[in-house]
Backbone as JSON, one array per atom type, in Angstrom:
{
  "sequence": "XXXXXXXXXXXXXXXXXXXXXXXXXXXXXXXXXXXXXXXXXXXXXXXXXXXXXXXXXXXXXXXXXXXXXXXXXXXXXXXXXXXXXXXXXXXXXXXXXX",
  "N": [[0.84, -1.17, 0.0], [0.34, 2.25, -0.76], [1.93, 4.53, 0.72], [1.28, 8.05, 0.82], [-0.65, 10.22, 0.03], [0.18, 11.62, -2.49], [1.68, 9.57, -3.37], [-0.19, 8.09, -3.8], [-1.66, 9.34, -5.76], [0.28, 9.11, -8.07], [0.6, 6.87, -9.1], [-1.14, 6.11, -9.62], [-1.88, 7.82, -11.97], [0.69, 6.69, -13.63], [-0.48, 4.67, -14.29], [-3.01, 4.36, -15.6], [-1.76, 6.22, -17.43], [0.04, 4.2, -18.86], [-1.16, 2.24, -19.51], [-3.93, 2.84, -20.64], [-4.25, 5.73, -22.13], [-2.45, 9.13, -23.95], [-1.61, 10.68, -22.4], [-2.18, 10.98, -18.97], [-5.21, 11.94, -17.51], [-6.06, 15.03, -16.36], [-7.67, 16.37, -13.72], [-7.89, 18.55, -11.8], [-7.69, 21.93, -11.52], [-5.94, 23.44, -12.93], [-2.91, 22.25, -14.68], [-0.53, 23.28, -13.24], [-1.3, 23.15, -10.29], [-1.93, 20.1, -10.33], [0.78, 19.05, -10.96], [1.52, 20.12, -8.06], [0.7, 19.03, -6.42], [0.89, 15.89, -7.07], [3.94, 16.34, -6.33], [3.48, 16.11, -3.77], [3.25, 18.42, -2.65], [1.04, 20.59, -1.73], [-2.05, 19.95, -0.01], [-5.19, 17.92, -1.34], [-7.86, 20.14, -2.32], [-11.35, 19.6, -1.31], [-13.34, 19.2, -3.6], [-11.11, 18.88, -5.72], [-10.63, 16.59, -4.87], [-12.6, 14.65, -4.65], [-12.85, 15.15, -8.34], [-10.57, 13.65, -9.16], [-11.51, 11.02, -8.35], [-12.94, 10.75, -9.61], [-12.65, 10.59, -12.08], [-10.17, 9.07, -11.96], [-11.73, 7.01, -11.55], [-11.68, 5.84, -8.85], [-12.3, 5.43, -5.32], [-12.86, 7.86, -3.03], [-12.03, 7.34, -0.38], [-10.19, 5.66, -0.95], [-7.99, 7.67, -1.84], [-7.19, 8.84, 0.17], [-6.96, 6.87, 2.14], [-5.58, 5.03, 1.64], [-6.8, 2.3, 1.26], [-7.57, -0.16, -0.19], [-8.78, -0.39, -4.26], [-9.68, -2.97, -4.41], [-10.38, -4.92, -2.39], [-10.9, -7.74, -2.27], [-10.05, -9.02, -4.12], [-7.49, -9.61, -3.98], [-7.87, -12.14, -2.04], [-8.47, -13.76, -4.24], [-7.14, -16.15, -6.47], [-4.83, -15.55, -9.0], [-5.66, -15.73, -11.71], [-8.7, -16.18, -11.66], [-8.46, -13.38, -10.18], [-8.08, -11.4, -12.14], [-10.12, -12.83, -14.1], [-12.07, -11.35, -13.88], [-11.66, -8.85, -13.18], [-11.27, -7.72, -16.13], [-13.88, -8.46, -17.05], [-15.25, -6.48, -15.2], [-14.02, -4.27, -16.95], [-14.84, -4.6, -19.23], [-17.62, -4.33, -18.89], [-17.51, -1.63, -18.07], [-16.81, -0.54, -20.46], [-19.0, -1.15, -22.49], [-21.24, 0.34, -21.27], [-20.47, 2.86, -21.49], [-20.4, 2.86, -24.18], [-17.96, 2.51, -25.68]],
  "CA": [[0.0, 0.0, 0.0], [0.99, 3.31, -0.78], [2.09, 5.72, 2.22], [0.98, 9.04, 0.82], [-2.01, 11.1, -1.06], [0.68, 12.01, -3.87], [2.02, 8.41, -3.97], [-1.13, 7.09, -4.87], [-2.05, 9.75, -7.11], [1.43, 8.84, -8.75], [0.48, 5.51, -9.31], [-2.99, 6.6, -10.62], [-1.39, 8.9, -13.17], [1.21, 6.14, -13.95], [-1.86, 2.91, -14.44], [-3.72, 5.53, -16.35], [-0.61, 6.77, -19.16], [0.45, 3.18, -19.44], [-2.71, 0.99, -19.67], [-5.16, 3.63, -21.59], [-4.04, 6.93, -22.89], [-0.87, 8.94, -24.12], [-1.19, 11.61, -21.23], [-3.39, 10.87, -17.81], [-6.6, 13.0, -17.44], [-5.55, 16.28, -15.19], [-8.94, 16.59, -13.36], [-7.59, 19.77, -11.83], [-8.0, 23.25, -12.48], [-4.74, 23.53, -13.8], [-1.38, 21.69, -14.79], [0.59, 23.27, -11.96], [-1.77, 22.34, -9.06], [-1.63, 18.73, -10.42], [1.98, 18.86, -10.16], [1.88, 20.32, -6.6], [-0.18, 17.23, -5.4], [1.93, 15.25, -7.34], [5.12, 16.37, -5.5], [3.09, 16.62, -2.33], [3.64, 19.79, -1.65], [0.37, 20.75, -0.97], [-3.01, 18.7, -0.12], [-6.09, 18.2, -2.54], [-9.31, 20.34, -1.25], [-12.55, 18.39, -1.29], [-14.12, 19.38, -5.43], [-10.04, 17.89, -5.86], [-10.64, 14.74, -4.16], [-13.84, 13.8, -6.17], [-12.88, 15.13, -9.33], [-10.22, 13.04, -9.02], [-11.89, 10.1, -7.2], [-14.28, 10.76, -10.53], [-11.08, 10.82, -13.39], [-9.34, 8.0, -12.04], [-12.66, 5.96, -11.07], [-11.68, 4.97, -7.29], [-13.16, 5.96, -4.06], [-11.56, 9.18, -1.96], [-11.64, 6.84, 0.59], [-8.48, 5.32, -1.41], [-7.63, 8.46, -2.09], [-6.86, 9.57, 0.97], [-6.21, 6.48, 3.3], [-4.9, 3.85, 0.67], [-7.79, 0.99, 1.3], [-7.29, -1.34, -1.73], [-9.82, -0.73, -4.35], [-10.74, -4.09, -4.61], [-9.41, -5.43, -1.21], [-11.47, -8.91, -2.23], [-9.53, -9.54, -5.16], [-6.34, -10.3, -2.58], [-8.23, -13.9, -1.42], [-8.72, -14.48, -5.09], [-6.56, -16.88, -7.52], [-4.6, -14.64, -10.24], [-6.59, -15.96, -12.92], [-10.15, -15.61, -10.93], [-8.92, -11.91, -10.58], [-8.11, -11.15, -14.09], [-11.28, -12.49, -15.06], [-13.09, -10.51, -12.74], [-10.89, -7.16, -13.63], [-11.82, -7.94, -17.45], [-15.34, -8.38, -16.63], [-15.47, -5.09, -15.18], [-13.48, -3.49, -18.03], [-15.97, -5.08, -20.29], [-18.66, -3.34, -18.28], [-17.53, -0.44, -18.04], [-16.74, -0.09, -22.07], [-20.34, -1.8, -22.84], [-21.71, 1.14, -20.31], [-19.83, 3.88, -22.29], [-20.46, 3.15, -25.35], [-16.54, 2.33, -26.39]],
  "C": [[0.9, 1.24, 0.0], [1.4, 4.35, 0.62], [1.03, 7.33, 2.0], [-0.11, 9.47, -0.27], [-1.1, 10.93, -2.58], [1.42, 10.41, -3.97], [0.53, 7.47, -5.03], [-1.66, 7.79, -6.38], [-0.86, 9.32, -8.33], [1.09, 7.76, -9.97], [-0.71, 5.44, -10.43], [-2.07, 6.81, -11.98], [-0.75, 7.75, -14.0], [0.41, 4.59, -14.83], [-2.07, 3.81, -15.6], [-2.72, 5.81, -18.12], [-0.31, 5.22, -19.47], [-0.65, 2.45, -20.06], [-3.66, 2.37, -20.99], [-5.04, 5.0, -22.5], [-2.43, 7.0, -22.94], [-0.7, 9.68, -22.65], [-2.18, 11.46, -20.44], [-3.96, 12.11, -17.85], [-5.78, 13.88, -15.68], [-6.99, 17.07, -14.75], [-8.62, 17.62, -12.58], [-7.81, 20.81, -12.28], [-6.7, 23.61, -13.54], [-2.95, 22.51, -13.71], [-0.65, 21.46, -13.3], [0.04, 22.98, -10.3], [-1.58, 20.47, -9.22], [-0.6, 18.31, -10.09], [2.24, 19.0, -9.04], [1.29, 19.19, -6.05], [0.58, 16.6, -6.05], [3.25, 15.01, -6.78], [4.72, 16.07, -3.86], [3.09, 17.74, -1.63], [2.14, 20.78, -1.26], [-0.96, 19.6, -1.05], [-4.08, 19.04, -0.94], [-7.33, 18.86, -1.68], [-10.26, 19.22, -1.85], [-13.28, 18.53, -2.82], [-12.87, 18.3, -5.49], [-10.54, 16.49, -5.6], [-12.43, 14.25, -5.42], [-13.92, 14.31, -7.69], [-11.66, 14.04, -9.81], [-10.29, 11.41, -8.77], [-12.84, 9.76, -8.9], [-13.27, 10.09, -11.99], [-10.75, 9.08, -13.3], [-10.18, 6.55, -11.8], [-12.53, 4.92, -9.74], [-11.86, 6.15, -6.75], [-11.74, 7.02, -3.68], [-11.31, 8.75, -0.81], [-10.12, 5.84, 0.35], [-7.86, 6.33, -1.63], [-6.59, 8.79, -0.82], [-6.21, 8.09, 2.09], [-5.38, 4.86, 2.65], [-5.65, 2.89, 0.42], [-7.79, 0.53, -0.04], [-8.53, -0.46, -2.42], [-11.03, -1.6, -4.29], [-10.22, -4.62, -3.4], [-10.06, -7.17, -1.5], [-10.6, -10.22, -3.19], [-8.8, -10.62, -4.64], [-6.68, -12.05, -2.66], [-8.4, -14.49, -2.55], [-7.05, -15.2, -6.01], [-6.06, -15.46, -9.01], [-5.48, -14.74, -11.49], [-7.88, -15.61, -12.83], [-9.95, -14.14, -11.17], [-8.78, -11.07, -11.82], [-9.34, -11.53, -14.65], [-11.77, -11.56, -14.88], [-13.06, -9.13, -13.02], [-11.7, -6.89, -15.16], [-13.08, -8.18, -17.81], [-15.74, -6.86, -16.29], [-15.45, -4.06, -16.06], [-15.02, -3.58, -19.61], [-17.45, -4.4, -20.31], [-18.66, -2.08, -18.78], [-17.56, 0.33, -20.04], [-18.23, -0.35, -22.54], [-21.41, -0.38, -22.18], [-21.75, 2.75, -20.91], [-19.92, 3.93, -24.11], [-19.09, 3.1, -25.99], [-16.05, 1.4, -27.0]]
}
């Protein structure tokens, strides 16, 4: 689990540019606040945290205190959770229209 607000957003940002786009969604008002939460240097107010929470599609309760998204997955079989992930994904595109 991550330690900090800007680690996880890190991680976000990082899932996000690798897996689906060229540049992660900056649900921010601007660039250079993204970067300041990014470095940590300051904390996200509360619009932040759920536009964020909204962008990256996990809870601000991971946001803020790390809680797995899926904490269920864990007890599952790698293969079980890959379906399960890919099921969702499947959802969510079927949902969206993508």
């Amino acid at each position: 689990m991550d330690k900090t607000f800007a680690d996880r957003l890190r991680q976000l940002c990082n899932i996000y540019y690798n897996d689906y786009m060229d540049m992660p969604p900056c649900p921010v008002s601007s660039y250079e606040r993204m970067n300041s939460l990014l470095k940590g240097t300051r904390k996200p107010t509360m619009d932040e945290l759920i536009k964020i929470s909204e962008a990256y599609d996990v809870s601000i309760n991971y946001l803020l205190t790390g809680d797995e998204m899926f904490p269920g997955l864990r007890r599952l079989g790698k293969k079980e959770a890959e379906k399960i992930l890919q099921a969702i994904e499947e959802l969510r595109t079927d949902s969206y229209g993508l």
